[in-house]
Amino acid sequence: MSLKLTSGFSLDLGPLKEPLGFIRVLEWVFTIFAFATTGGYSGTTHFTVKCPGTTDVHDVRPTFGYPFRYCGTTECHLFHNEAMPILLPIHEISPSNETYLQGDFSSSAEFFVCIGVFGFLYCTATLILYLGYQHVYRQTTRGPIIDLVVTAAFAFLWLVSSSAWGKGLTDVKWATNPEHLVQACKEFCQPGEFPPMGRLNASVVSRVKAVHLLQIVWPPP
């Protein structure tokens, strides 16, 4: 009976007023912010095609999204089922009306989202520990030390994944830039609207979470 009383769940919101709980809540929010903005992204770029000898102007709107894997070939598209085809008007200069975005930026994006998901799960678990089992957490020094080591590991992985995704995002912007897409058909193609990248730009801001993770290094009261 005494074991149940000392190890049972007991809600205490006090840790939220301390750096231990407050910063963990910030980390929890940043992890959601990170993987939600990247993992759920879908965008559209745009350029126009004017066939020689006519006045018709056709809008071409290639779509793209997470995990940003663009093979550039029909065979690769059929295998991965991720790179959506770009349908071009058929005319004498270009007998084929199907092409694809090119480039594979999935590794950095998937790594970034993976760390975000695992970080979210860890933050959720530790918040339950802080708020419901604080008495158990502070019974020995083993709990805080393990928490510190795991948090430091996540901080390092977050810095690495954020840096990798920052470079990957730059490559995604280049691969979907309308001015880049029309380089192969300058004679009859014109760049259009740039794809909206606000959500992806915001995801990179989540690298600040690594700093918050590092701030957890303080002696427990």
PDB file of C-alpha atoms in Angstrom:
ATOM      1  CA  MET A   1       0.000   0.000   0.000  1.00  0.00           C
ATOM      2  CA  SER A   2       2.793   2.407   0.831  1.00  0.00           C
ATOM      3  CA  LEU A   3       4.458   1.667  -2.515  1.00  0.00           C
ATOM      4  CA  LYS A   4       1.292   2.683  -4.327  1.00  0.00           C
ATOM      5  CA  LEU A   5       1.137   5.956  -2.419  1.00  0.00           C
ATOM      6  CA  THR A   6       4.743   6.868  -3.177  1.00  0.00           C
ATOM      7  CA  SER A   7       4.767   5.885  -6.844  1.00  0.00           C
ATOM      8  CA  GLY A   8       1.176   6.628  -7.948  1.00  0.00           C
ATOM      9  CA  PHE A   9       0.107   9.462 -10.223  1.00  0.00           C
ATOM     10  CA  SER A  10      -0.252  12.807  -8.439  1.00  0.00           C
ATOM     11  CA  LEU A  11      -0.916  15.877 -10.575  1.00  0.00           C
ATOM     12  CA  ASP A  12       1.261  18.849  -9.642  1.00  0.00           C
ATOM     13  CA  LEU A  13       1.460  21.894 -11.941  1.00  0.00           C
ATOM     14  CA  GLY A  14       4.254  23.415  -9.891  1.00  0.00           C
ATOM     15  CA  PRO A  15       7.053  22.267 -12.263  1.00  0.00           C
ATOM     16  CA  LEU A  16       5.499  24.403 -15.026  1.00  0.00           C
ATOM     17  CA  LYS A  17       6.583  27.458 -13.041  1.00  0.00           C
ATOM     18  CA  GLU A  18      10.160  26.201 -12.969  1.00  0.00           C
ATOM     19  CA  PRO A  19      12.667  26.027 -15.853  1.00  0.00           C
ATOM     20  CA  LEU A  20      12.389  22.222 -15.795  1.00  0.00           C
ATOM     21  CA  GLY A  21       8.745  22.181 -16.853  1.00  0.00           C
ATOM     22  CA  PHE A  22       8.433  25.521 -18.633  1.00  0.00           C
ATOM     23  CA  ILE A  23      11.240  24.871 -21.106  1.00  0.00           C
ATOM     24  CA  ARG A  24       9.967  21.336 -21.704  1.00  0.00           C
ATOM     25  CA  VAL A  25       6.610  22.785 -22.740  1.00  0.00           C
ATOM     26  CA  LEU A  26       8.417  25.091 -25.185  1.00  0.00           C
ATOM     27  CA  GLU A  27      10.286  22.098 -26.582  1.00  0.00           C
ATOM     28  CA  TRP A  28       7.005  20.194 -26.952  1.00  0.00           C
ATOM     29  CA  VAL A  29       5.483  23.075 -28.937  1.00  0.00           C
ATOM     30  CA  PHE A  30       8.540  23.438 -31.170  1.00  0.00           C
ATOM     31  CA  THR A  31       8.589  19.735 -32.020  1.00  0.00           C
ATOM     32  CA  ILE A  32       4.947  19.864 -33.150  1.00  0.00           C
ATOM     33  CA  PHE A  33       5.683  23.028 -35.099  1.00  0.00           C
ATOM     34  CA  ALA A  34       8.650  21.420 -36.828  1.00  0.00           C
ATOM     35  CA  PHE A  35       7.270  18.131 -38.117  1.00  0.00           C
ATOM     36  CA  ALA A  36       3.787  19.513 -38.845  1.00  0.00           C
ATOM     37  CA  THR A  37       5.016  22.329 -41.110  1.00  0.00           C
ATOM     38  CA  THR A  38       7.405  20.068 -43.036  1.00  0.00           C
ATOM     39  CA  GLY A  39       5.652  16.699 -43.053  1.00  0.00           C
ATOM     40  CA  GLY A  40       2.320  18.101 -44.219  1.00  0.00           C
ATOM     41  CA  TYR A  41       3.647  20.482 -46.860  1.00  0.00           C
ATOM     42  CA  SER A  42       2.346  20.534 -50.429  1.00  0.00           C
ATOM     43  CA  GLY A  43       3.038  23.327 -52.900  1.00  0.00           C
ATOM     44  CA  THR A  44       2.675  24.319 -56.535  1.00  0.00           C
ATOM     45  CA  THR A  45       5.087  26.138 -58.809  1.00  0.00           C
ATOM     46  CA  HIS A  46       4.056  27.789 -62.076  1.00  0.00           C
ATOM     47  CA  PHE A  47       5.247  28.685 -65.558  1.00  0.00           C
ATOM     48  CA  THR A  48       3.597  29.316 -68.916  1.00  0.00           C
ATOM     49  CA  VAL A  49       4.144  27.707 -72.314  1.00  0.00           C
ATOM     50  CA  LYS A  50       3.419  29.436 -75.631  1.00  0.00           C
ATOM     51  CA  CYS A  51       3.487  27.135 -78.641  1.00  0.00           C
ATOM     52  CA  PRO A  52       5.290  28.580 -81.699  1.00  0.00           C
ATOM     53  CA  GLY A  53       2.993  29.801 -84.438  1.00  0.00           C
ATOM     54  CA  THR A  54       0.023  30.272 -82.119  1.00  0.00           C
ATOM     55  CA  THR A  55      -1.187  32.826 -79.611  1.00  0.00           C
ATOM     56  CA  ASP A  56      -2.266  30.214 -77.078  1.00  0.00           C
ATOM     57  CA  VAL A  57      -0.612  30.428 -73.677  1.00  0.00           C
ATOM     58  CA  HIS A  58      -0.847  27.359 -71.446  1.00  0.00           C
ATOM     59  CA  ASP A  59      -0.412  27.403 -67.691  1.00  0.00           C
ATOM     60  CA  VAL A  60       1.712  24.606 -66.243  1.00  0.00           C
ATOM     61  CA  ARG A  61       1.484  24.067 -62.483  1.00  0.00           C
ATOM     62  CA  PRO A  62       3.735  21.275 -61.177  1.00  0.00           C
ATOM     63  CA  THR A  63       2.855  20.127 -57.668  1.00  0.00           C
ATOM     64  CA  PHE A  64       5.369  18.929 -55.101  1.00  0.00           C
ATOM     65  CA  GLY A  65       5.526  18.148 -51.411  1.00  0.00           C
ATOM     66  CA  TYR A  66       7.005  16.068 -48.621  1.00  0.00           C
ATOM     67  CA  PRO A  67       9.248  14.038 -48.764  1.00  0.00           C
ATOM     68  CA  PHE A  68      10.585  16.063 -51.757  1.00  0.00           C
ATOM     69  CA  ARG A  69      11.795  13.114 -53.820  1.00  0.00           C
ATOM     70  CA  TYR A  70      11.809  14.002 -57.522  1.00  0.00           C
ATOM     71  CA  CYS A  71      13.411  11.332 -59.662  1.00  0.00           C
ATOM     72  CA  GLY A  72      13.268  12.967 -63.066  1.00  0.00           C
ATOM     73  CA  THR A  73      12.326   9.781 -64.966  1.00  0.00           C
ATOM     74  CA  THR A  74       9.086   7.952 -65.700  1.00  0.00           C
ATOM     75  CA  GLU A  75      10.476   4.669 -64.340  1.00  0.00           C
ATOM     76  CA  CYS A  76      11.442   6.292 -61.036  1.00  0.00           C
ATOM     77  CA  HIS A  77       8.032   7.940 -60.820  1.00  0.00           C
ATOM     78  CA  LEU A  78       6.301   4.586 -61.232  1.00  0.00           C
ATOM     79  CA  PHE A  79       8.535   3.035 -58.555  1.00  0.00           C
ATOM     80  CA  HIS A  80       8.235   5.759 -55.902  1.00  0.00           C
ATOM     81  CA  ASN A  81       4.834   7.184 -56.876  1.00  0.00           C
ATOM     82  CA  GLU A  82       5.909  10.565 -55.440  1.00  0.00           C
ATOM     83  CA  ALA A  83       7.124  12.747 -58.310  1.00  0.00           C
ATOM     84  CA  MET A  84       4.006  14.108 -60.010  1.00  0.00           C
ATOM     85  CA  PRO A  85       4.346  14.460 -63.801  1.00  0.00           C
ATOM     86  CA  ILE A  86       4.459  17.881 -65.458  1.00  0.00           C
ATOM     87  CA  LEU A  87       2.119  17.886 -68.459  1.00  0.00           C
ATOM     88  CA  LEU A  88       3.308  20.144 -71.277  1.00  0.00           C
ATOM     89  CA  PRO A  89       1.334  21.063 -74.408  1.00  0.00           C
ATOM     90  CA  ILE A  90       2.277  18.922 -77.425  1.00  0.00           C
ATOM     91  CA  HIS A  91       3.809  20.763 -80.364  1.00  0.00           C
ATOM     92  CA  GLU A  92       6.536  20.292 -82.925  1.00  0.00           C
ATOM     93  CA  ILE A  93       9.471  21.347 -80.746  1.00  0.00           C
ATOM     94  CA  SER A  94       8.575  19.048 -77.859  1.00  0.00           C
ATOM     95  CA  PRO A  95       6.818  15.858 -79.014  1.00  0.00           C
ATOM     96  CA  SER A  96       6.558  14.522 -75.460  1.00  0.00           C
ATOM     97  CA  ASN A  97       4.108  16.191 -73.088  1.00  0.00           C
ATOM     98  CA  GLU A  98       5.248  14.598 -69.824  1.00  0.00           C
ATOM     99  CA  THR A  99       8.272  15.475 -67.720  1.00  0.00           C
ATOM    100  CA  TYR A 100       9.193  15.545 -64.029  1.00  0.00           C
ATOM    101  CA  LEU A 101      10.825  17.688 -61.391  1.00  0.00           C
ATOM    102  CA  GLN A 102      14.352  16.521 -60.675  1.00  0.00           C
ATOM    103  CA  GLY A 103      16.288  16.032 -57.459  1.00  0.00           C
ATOM    104  CA  ASP A 104      16.067  13.899 -54.329  1.00  0.00           C
ATOM    105  CA  PHE A 105      15.936  15.927 -51.106  1.00  0.00           C
ATOM    106  CA  SER A 106      14.066  13.345 -49.055  1.00  0.00           C
ATOM    107  CA  SER A 107      16.880  12.252 -46.743  1.00  0.00           C
ATOM    108  CA  SER A 108      17.282  15.573 -44.928  1.00  0.00           C
ATOM    109  CA  ALA A 109      13.516  16.207 -44.825  1.00  0.00           C
ATOM    110  CA  GLU A 110      12.705  12.749 -43.455  1.00  0.00           C
ATOM    111  CA  PHE A 111      15.529  12.940 -40.914  1.00  0.00           C
ATOM    112  CA  PHE A 112      14.267  16.330 -39.725  1.00  0.00           C
ATOM    113  CA  VAL A 113      10.679  15.105 -39.375  1.00  0.00           C
ATOM    114  CA  CYS A 114      11.809  11.883 -37.680  1.00  0.00           C
ATOM    115  CA  ILE A 115      13.747  13.762 -35.000  1.00  0.00           C
ATOM    116  CA  GLY A 116      10.758  16.060 -34.541  1.00  0.00           C
ATOM    117  CA  VAL A 117       8.375  13.137 -33.983  1.00  0.00           C
ATOM    118  CA  PHE A 118      10.673  11.354 -31.534  1.00  0.00           C
ATOM    119  CA  GLY A 119      11.310  14.661 -29.761  1.00  0.00           C
ATOM    120  CA  PHE A 120       7.560  15.180 -29.423  1.00  0.00           C
ATOM    121  CA  LEU A 121       7.105  11.702 -27.926  1.00  0.00           C
ATOM    122  CA  TYR A 122       9.957  12.220 -25.475  1.00  0.00           C
ATOM    123  CA  CYS A 123       8.687  15.651 -24.410  1.00  0.00           C
ATOM    124  CA  THR A 124       5.205  14.213 -23.877  1.00  0.00           C
ATOM    125  CA  ALA A 125       6.556  11.390 -21.736  1.00  0.00           C
ATOM    126  CA  THR A 126       8.744  13.662 -19.619  1.00  0.00           C
ATOM    127  CA  LEU A 127       5.927  16.178 -19.109  1.00  0.00           C
ATOM    128  CA  ILE A 128       3.774  13.356 -17.727  1.00  0.00           C
ATOM    129  CA  LEU A 129       6.701  12.399 -15.487  1.00  0.00           C
ATOM    130  CA  TYR A 130       7.253  15.970 -14.291  1.00  0.00           C
ATOM    131  CA  LEU A 131       3.596  16.756 -13.612  1.00  0.00           C
ATOM    132  CA  GLY A 132       2.350  13.400 -12.374  1.00  0.00           C
ATOM    133  CA  TYR A 133       5.354  11.600 -10.939  1.00  0.00           C
ATOM    134  CA  GLN A 134       7.561  14.436  -9.725  1.00  0.00           C
ATOM    135  CA  HIS A 135       7.999  12.728  -6.352  1.00  0.00           C
ATOM    136  CA  VAL A 136       9.329   9.612  -8.086  1.00  0.00           C
ATOM    137  CA  TYR A 137      11.503  11.671 -10.454  1.00  0.00           C
ATOM    138  CA  ARG A 138      13.310  13.326  -7.528  1.00  0.00           C
ATOM    139  CA  GLN A 139      13.675  10.296  -5.288  1.00  0.00           C
ATOM    140  CA  THR A 140      17.179   9.644  -6.643  1.00  0.00           C
ATOM    141  CA  THR A 141      19.631  11.449  -8.903  1.00  0.00           C
ATOM    142  CA  ARG A 142      19.342   8.738 -11.542  1.00  0.00           C
ATOM    143  CA  GLY A 143      16.172  10.187 -13.110  1.00  0.00           C
ATOM    144  CA  PRO A 144      17.485  13.730 -13.655  1.00  0.00           C
ATOM    145  CA  ILE A 145      20.832  12.421 -14.958  1.00  0.00           C
ATOM    146  CA  ILE A 146      19.178  10.114 -17.510  1.00  0.00           C
ATOM    147  CA  ASP A 147      16.866  12.953 -18.501  1.00  0.00           C
ATOM    148  CA  LEU A 148      19.830  15.264 -18.989  1.00  0.00           C
ATOM    149  CA  VAL A 149      21.743  12.755 -21.134  1.00  0.00           C
ATOM    150  CA  VAL A 150      18.761  12.001 -23.389  1.00  0.00           C
ATOM    151  CA  THR A 151      17.942  15.699 -23.714  1.00  0.00           C
ATOM    152  CA  ALA A 152      21.518  16.528 -24.671  1.00  0.00           C
ATOM    153  CA  ALA A 153      21.405  13.775 -27.307  1.00  0.00           C
ATOM    154  CA  PHE A 154      18.191  15.197 -28.748  1.00  0.00           C
ATOM    155  CA  ALA A 155      19.715  18.682 -28.750  1.00  0.00           C
ATOM    156  CA  PHE A 156      22.658  17.449 -30.819  1.00  0.00           C
ATOM    157  CA  LEU A 157      20.441  15.508 -33.234  1.00  0.00           C
ATOM    158  CA  TRP A 158      18.178  18.521 -33.595  1.00  0.00           C
ATOM    159  CA  LEU A 159      21.066  20.782 -34.512  1.00  0.00           C
ATOM    160  CA  VAL A 160      22.310  18.243 -37.073  1.00  0.00           C
ATOM    161  CA  SER A 161      18.879  17.616 -38.624  1.00  0.00           C
ATOM    162  CA  SER A 162      18.042  21.334 -38.709  1.00  0.00           C
ATOM    163  CA  SER A 163      21.290  22.150 -40.478  1.00  0.00           C
ATOM    164  CA  ALA A 164      20.746  19.329 -42.981  1.00  0.00           C
ATOM    165  CA  TRP A 165      17.162  20.397 -43.652  1.00  0.00           C
ATOM    166  CA  GLY A 166      18.235  24.030 -44.035  1.00  0.00           C
ATOM    167  CA  LYS A 167      20.506  22.943 -46.896  1.00  0.00           C
ATOM    168  CA  GLY A 168      17.807  20.633 -48.265  1.00  0.00           C
ATOM    169  CA  LEU A 169      15.256  23.450 -48.249  1.00  0.00           C
ATOM    170  CA  THR A 170      17.620  25.626 -50.278  1.00  0.00           C
ATOM    171  CA  ASP A 171      17.878  22.813 -52.846  1.00  0.00           C
ATOM    172  CA  VAL A 172      14.094  22.372 -52.924  1.00  0.00           C
ATOM    173  CA  LYS A 173      13.664  26.077 -53.641  1.00  0.00           C
ATOM    174  CA  TRP A 174      16.152  25.825 -56.500  1.00  0.00           C
ATOM    175  CA  ALA A 175      14.515  22.713 -57.977  1.00  0.00           C
ATOM    176  CA  THR A 176      11.046  24.299 -57.931  1.00  0.00           C
ATOM    177  CA  ASN A 177      12.062  27.821 -58.928  1.00  0.00           C
ATOM    178  CA  PRO A 178      10.092  28.769 -62.088  1.00  0.00           C
ATOM    179  CA  GLU A 179      13.110  30.608 -63.483  1.00  0.00           C
ATOM    180  CA  HIS A 180      15.124  27.402 -63.201  1.00  0.00           C
ATOM    181  CA  LEU A 181      12.378  25.215 -64.667  1.00  0.00           C
ATOM    182  CA  VAL A 182      12.123  27.256 -67.879  1.00  0.00           C
ATOM    183  CA  GLN A 183      15.855  27.072 -68.642  1.00  0.00           C
ATOM    184  CA  ALA A 184      15.309  24.036 -70.888  1.00  0.00           C
ATOM    185  CA  CYS A 185      12.617  25.783 -72.944  1.00  0.00           C
ATOM    186  CA  LYS A 186      13.559  29.456 -72.920  1.00  0.00           C
ATOM    187  CA  GLU A 187      12.210  29.974 -76.453  1.00  0.00           C
ATOM    188  CA  PHE A 188       8.591  29.264 -75.557  1.00  0.00           C
ATOM    189  CA  CYS A 189       8.422  29.134 -71.723  1.00  0.00           C
ATOM    190  CA  GLN A 190       8.064  31.981 -69.257  1.00  0.00           C
ATOM    191  CA  PRO A 191       8.436  31.783 -65.464  1.00  0.00           C
ATOM    192  CA  GLY A 192       5.291  32.362 -63.455  1.00  0.00           C
ATOM    193  CA  GLU A 193       4.439  32.502 -59.771  1.00  0.00           C
ATOM    194  CA  PHE A 194       6.938  31.289 -57.223  1.00  0.00           C
ATOM    195  CA  PRO A 195       5.700  28.508 -54.928  1.00  0.00           C
ATOM    196  CA  PRO A 196       4.707  29.555 -51.400  1.00  0.00           C
ATOM    197  CA  MET A 197       7.492  28.564 -49.025  1.00  0.00           C
ATOM    198  CA  GLY A 198       6.327  30.249 -45.826  1.00  0.00           C
ATOM    199  CA  ARG A 199       5.613  27.001 -43.993  1.00  0.00           C
ATOM    200  CA  LEU A 200       8.961  25.492 -44.926  1.00  0.00           C
ATOM    201  CA  ASN A 201      10.806  28.666 -43.954  1.00  0.00           C
ATOM    202  CA  ALA A 202       8.990  28.566 -40.620  1.00  0.00           C
ATOM    203  CA  SER A 203      10.075  24.965 -40.043  1.00  0.00           C
ATOM    204  CA  VAL A 204      13.722  26.006 -40.105  1.00  0.00           C
ATOM    205  CA  VAL A 205      13.031  28.456 -37.272  1.00  0.00           C
ATOM    206  CA  SER A 206      12.340  25.441 -35.066  1.00  0.00           C
ATOM    207  CA  ARG A 207      16.079  24.876 -34.819  1.00  0.00           C
ATOM    208  CA  VAL A 208      15.841  27.385 -31.928  1.00  0.00           C
ATOM    209  CA  LYS A 209      14.422  24.444 -30.027  1.00  0.00           C
ATOM    210  CA  ALA A 210      17.921  23.005 -29.787  1.00  0.00           C
ATOM    211  CA  VAL A 211      18.951  26.045 -27.765  1.00  0.00           C
ATOM    212  CA  HIS A 212      15.980  25.507 -25.457  1.00  0.00           C
ATOM    213  CA  LEU A 213      16.989  21.892 -25.063  1.00  0.00           C
ATOM    214  CA  LEU A 214      20.487  22.880 -24.059  1.00  0.00           C
ATOM    215  CA  GLN A 215      19.088  25.287 -21.451  1.00  0.00           C
ATOM    216  CA  ILE A 216      17.805  22.331 -19.453  1.00  0.00           C
ATOM    217  CA  VAL A 217      21.256  21.994 -17.947  1.00  0.00           C
ATOM    218  CA  TRP A 218      20.750  23.246 -14.412  1.00  0.00           C
ATOM    219  CA  PRO A 219      21.069  21.607 -10.996  1.00  0.00           C
ATOM    220  CA  PRO A 220      17.705  20.154  -9.841  1.00  0.00           C
ATOM    221  CA  PRO A 221      16.335  21.833  -6.697  1.00  0.00           C
TER     222      PRO A 221
END
